[in-house]
Coordinates of C-alpha atoms in Angstrom, one line a residue:
Chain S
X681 CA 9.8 12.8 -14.3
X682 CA 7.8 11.0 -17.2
X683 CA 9.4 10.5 -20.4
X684 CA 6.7 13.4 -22.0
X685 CA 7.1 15.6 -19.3
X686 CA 10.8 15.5 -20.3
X687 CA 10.1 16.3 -23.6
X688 CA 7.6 19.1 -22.9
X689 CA 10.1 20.5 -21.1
X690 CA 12.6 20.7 -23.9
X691 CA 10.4 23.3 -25.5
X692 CA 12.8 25.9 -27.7
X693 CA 15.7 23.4 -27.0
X694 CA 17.5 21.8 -29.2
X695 CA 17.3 18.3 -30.1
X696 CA 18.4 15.5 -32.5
X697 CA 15.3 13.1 -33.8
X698 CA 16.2 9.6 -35.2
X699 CA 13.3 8.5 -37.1
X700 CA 12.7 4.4 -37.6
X701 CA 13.9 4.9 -41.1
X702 CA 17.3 6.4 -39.9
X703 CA 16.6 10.1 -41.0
X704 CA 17.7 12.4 -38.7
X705 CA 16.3 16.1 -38.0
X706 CA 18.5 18.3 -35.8
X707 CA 16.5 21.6 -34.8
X708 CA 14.6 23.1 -31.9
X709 CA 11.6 21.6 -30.2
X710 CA 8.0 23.7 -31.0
X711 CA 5.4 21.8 -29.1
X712 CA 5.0 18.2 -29.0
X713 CA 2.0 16.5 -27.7
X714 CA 0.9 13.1 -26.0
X715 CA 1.2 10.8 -29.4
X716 CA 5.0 12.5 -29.2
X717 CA 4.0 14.3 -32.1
X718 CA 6.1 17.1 -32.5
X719 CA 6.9 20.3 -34.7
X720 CA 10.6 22.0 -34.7
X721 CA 12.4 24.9 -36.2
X722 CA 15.6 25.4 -37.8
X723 CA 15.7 22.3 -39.0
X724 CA 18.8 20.4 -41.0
X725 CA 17.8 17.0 -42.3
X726 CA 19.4 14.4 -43.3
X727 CA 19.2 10.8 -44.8
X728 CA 19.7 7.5 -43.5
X729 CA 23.4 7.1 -45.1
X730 CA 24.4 10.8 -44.2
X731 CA 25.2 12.3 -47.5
X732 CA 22.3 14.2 -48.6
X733 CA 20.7 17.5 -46.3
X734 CA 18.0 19.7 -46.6
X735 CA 17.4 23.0 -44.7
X736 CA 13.9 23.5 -43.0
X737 CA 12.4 26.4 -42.2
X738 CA 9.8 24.2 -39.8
X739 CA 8.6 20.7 -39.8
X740 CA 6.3 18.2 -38.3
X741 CA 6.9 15.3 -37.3
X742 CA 4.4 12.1 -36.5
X743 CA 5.4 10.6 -33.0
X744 CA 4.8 6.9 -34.3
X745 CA 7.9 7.1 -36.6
X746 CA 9.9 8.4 -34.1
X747 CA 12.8 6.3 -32.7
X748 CA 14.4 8.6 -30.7
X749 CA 14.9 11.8 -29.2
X750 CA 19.2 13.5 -28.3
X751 CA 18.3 16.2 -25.8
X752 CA 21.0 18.2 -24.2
X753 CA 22.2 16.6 -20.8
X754 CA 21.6 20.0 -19.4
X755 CA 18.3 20.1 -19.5
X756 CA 17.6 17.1 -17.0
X757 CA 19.3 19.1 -14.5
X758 CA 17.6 22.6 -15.7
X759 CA 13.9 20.8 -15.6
X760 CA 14.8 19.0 -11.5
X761 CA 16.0 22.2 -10.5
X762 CA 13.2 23.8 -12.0
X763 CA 10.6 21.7 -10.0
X764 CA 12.1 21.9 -7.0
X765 CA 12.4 26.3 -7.6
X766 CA 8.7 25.4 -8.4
X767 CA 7.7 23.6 -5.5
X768 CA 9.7 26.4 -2.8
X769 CA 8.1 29.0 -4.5
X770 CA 3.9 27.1 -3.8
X771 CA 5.1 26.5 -0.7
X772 CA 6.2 29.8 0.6
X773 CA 3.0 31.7 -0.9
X774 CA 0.6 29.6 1.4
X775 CA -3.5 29.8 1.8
X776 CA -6.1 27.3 1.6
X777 CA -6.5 25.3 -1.0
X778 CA -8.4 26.1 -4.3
X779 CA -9.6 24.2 -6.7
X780 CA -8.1 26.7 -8.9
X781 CA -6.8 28.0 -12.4
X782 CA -3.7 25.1 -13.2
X783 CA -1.5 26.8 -10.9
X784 CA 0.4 24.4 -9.4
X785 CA 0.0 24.0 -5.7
X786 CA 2.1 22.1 -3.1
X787 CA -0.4 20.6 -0.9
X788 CA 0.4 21.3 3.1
X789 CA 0.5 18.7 5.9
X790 CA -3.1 18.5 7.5
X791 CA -4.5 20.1 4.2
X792 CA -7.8 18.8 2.9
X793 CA -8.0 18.6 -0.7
X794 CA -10.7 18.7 -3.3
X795 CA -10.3 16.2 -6.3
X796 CA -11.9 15.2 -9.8
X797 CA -11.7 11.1 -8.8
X798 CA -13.1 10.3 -5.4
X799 CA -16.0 12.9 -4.8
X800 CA -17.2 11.2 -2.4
X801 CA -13.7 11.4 0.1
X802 CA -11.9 14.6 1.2
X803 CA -7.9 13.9 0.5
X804 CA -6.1 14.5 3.5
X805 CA -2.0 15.1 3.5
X806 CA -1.0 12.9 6.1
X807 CA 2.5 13.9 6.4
X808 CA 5.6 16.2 5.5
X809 CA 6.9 13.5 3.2
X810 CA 4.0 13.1 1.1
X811 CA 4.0 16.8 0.5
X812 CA 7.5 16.2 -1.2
X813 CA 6.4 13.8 -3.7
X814 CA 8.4 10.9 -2.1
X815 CA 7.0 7.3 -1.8
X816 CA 4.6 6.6 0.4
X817 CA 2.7 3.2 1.4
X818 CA -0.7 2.7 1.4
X819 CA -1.4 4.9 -1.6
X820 CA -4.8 5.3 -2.8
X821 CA -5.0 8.0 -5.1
X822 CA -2.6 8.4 -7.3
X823 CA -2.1 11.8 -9.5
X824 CA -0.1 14.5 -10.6
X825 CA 0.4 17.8 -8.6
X826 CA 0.3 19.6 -11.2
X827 CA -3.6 18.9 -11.9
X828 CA -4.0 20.9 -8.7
X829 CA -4.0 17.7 -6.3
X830 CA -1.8 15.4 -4.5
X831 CA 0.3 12.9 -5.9
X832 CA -0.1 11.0 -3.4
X833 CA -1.8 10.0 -0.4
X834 CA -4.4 8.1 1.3
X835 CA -7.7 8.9 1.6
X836 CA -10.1 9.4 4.3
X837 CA -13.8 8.8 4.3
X838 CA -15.8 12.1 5.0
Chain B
X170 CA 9.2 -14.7 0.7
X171 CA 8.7 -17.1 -2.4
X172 CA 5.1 -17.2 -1.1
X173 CA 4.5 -13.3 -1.3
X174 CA 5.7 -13.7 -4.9
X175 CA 1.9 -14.1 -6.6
X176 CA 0.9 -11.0 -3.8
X177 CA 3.2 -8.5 -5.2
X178 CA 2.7 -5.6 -7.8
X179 CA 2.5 -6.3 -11.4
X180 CA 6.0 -6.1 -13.1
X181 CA 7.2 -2.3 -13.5
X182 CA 10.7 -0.9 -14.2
X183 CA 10.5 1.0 -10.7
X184 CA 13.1 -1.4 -9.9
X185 CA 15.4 -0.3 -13.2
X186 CA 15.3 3.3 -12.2
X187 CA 18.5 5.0 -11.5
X188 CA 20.7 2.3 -12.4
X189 CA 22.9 1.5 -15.5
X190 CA 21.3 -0.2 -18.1
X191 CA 22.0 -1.9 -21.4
X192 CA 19.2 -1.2 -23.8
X193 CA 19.2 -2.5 -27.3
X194 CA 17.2 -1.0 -30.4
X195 CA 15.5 -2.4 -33.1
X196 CA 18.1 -1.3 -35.3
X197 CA 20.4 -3.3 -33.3
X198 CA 22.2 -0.4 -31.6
X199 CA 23.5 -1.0 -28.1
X200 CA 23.3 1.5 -25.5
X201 CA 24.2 2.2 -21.9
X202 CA 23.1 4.6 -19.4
X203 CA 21.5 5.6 -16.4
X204 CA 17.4 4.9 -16.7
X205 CA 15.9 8.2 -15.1
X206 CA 12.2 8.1 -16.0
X207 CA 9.8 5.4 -17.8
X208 CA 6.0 5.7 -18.7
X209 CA 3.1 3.3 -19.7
X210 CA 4.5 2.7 -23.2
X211 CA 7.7 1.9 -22.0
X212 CA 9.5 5.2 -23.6
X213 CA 12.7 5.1 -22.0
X214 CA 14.9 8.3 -20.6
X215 CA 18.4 7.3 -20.7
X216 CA 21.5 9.7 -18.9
X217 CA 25.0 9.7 -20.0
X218 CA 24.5 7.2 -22.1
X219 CA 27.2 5.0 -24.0
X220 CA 27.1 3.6 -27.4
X221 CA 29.2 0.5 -27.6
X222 CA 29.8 -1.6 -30.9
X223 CA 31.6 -4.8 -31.1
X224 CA 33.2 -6.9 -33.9
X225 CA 35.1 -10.2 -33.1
X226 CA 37.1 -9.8 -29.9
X227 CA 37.4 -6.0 -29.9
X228 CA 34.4 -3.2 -28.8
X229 CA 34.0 0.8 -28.8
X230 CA 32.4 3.1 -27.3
X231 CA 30.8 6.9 -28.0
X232 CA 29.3 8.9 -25.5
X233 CA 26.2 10.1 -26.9
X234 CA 24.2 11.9 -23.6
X235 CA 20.5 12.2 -23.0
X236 CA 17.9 10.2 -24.8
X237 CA 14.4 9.8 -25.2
X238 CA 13.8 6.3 -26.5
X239 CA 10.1 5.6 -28.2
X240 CA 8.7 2.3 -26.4
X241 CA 8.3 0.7 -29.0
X242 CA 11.6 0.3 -30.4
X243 CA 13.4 -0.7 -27.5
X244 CA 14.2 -5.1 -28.3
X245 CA 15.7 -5.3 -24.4
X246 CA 16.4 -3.8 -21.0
X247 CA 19.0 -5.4 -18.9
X248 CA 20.7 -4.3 -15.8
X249 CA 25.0 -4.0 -15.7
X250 CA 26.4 -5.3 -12.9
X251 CA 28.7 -2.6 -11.5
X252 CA 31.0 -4.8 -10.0
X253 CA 31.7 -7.2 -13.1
X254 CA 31.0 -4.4 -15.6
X255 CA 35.2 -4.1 -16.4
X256 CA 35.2 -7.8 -16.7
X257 CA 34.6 -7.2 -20.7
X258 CA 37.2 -9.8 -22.0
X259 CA 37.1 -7.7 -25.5
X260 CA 40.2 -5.3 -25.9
X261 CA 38.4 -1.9 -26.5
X262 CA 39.1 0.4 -29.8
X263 CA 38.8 4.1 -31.1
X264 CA 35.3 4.6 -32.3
X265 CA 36.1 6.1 -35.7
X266 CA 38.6 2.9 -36.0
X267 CA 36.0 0.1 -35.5
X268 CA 33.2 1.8 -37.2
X269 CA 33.7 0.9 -40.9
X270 CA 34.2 -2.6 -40.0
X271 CA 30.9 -2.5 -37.3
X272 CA 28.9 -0.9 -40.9
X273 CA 30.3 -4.1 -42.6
X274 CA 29.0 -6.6 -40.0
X275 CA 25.9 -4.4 -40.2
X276 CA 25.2 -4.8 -44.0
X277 CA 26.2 -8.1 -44.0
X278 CA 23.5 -8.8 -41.5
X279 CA 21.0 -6.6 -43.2
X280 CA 21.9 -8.8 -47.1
X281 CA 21.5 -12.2 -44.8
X282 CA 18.4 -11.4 -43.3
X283 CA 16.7 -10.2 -46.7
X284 CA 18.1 -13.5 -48.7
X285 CA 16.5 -15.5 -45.8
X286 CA 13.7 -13.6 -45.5
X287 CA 13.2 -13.7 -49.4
X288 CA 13.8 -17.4 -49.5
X289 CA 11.2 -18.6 -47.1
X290 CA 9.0 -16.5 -48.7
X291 CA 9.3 -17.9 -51.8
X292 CA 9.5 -21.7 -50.7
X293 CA 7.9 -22.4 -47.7
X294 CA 4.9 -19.5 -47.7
X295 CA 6.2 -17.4 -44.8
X296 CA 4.5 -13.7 -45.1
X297 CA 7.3 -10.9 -45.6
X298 CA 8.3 -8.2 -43.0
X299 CA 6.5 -5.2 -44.1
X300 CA 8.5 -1.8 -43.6
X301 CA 12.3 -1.3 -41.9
X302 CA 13.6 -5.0 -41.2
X303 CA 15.0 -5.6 -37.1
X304 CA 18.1 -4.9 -37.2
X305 CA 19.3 -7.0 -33.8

């Protein structure tokens, strides 16, 4: 999974944050957003040469001086497991496909799908492997099934 | 296949994923660890990851977990060879042993860099490094 989606997953974990300037903020993850912007709680702070601290309540911090985020080894494992949970549960509760609310939806074989890009093609799941997110040849489209369509498959002409 | 060389996709760390990597920082710091994920700015996810420092003939090593590395301060990617990887002709150390004399290879660096940094400012016209220095 993508680097942010890692991170967005870490929310109320927590995590160490190196900044360029060798601070470091140890406290639990808020929200973060696309610029890797993030806000944390419980914060202890301390300076490049480790001999000073500060307690913080909360604090925010700009993405772009970032170097890097420690995130507990668990929660790579937690967040796979997750998505797999996730993608039993879609599959079990079947129906037609909706354009629907964000819910995420696991697309099945033969399924034809709406989607925001190509209006003027119906997305077809070709097979069973698709469905599971692996790699597939001859890709076309390309996006996330979370965004309520298929990650990825080729399309079909209407 | 040298042919289908132009034909193929554009470069990507697709190829880097799930393998051991060596990734050094701006800062200088070395890691090593598993590369599970990777987006368009090169942000890096890095498992069971290793930091290794090195003075003279002798290296050690801290195991330091999951990371989320920001793009932009990553100097190198390389892949480790799994079958030469224990070829390290360096005698390895304890980490709190090594590390006062890695800080002092460190600094010294860091003072180097600034006097020649400082000098070829003032005498041949080169423009200063604004904010934290490289530290590789």
């Amino acid at each position: 999974m993508l680097p942010l989606s890692l991170l967005n997953a870490a929310q109320n974990k927590p995590m160490l944050v190196e900044l360029k300037n060798g601070e470091t903020f140890n406290g639990h993850l808020v929200n973060c957003d696309n610029f890797m912007n993030i806000t944390l709680r419980e914060v202890y702070q301390t300076n490049p040469d480790g001999d000073r601290f500060w307690k913080l309540k909360e604090c925010y911090i700009r993405g772009s001086t970032i170097k890097y985020l420690r995130i507990p080894d668990t929660l790579l494992d937690a967040v796979k497991e997750e998505q797999t949970r996730a993608r039993e549960a879609g599959r079990s509760a079947r129906g037609a496909h909706v354009s629907g609310v964000g819910a995420r939806v696991v697309p099945q074989v033969g399924e034809v799908l709406r989607n925001d890009l190509a209006v003027d093609h119906h997305v077809v799941v070709p097979t069973e492997d698709v469905a599971e997110e692996e790699v597939h040849n001859g890709t076309i489209l390309f996006f996330s099934c979370r965004r309520r369509s298929l990650a990825r498959c080729r399309l079909r002409s209407i | 296949m040298d042919s289908l060389i132009p034909f193929t996709t554009s470069g990507s760390l697709v190829d880097c994923v799930d393998r051991k990597m060596l990734v050094v920082l701006r800062d200088g710091r070395k890691l090593f660890g598993v590369l599970r994920s990777y987006d368009q700015f090169a942000n890096l996810v890095l498992e069971d990851t290793v930091e290794r420092i090195y003075h003279q003939d002798v290296f050690a090593e801290q195991w330091v977990g999951l990371f989320l590395i920001r793009g932009e301060n990553v100097v190198l990617l390389g892949e480790i060879d799994l079958d030469r990887e224990d070829e390290v002709p360096l005698k390895q150390v304890e980490w709190d042993v090594l590390l006062p004399y890695h800080k002092l290879d460190t600094d010294m660096k860091k003072r180097r860099e600034e006097f020649k940094a400082q000098v070829l400012h003032e005498q041949k016209g080169f423009s200063k490094e604004g904010g934290e220095g490289d530290g590789y």
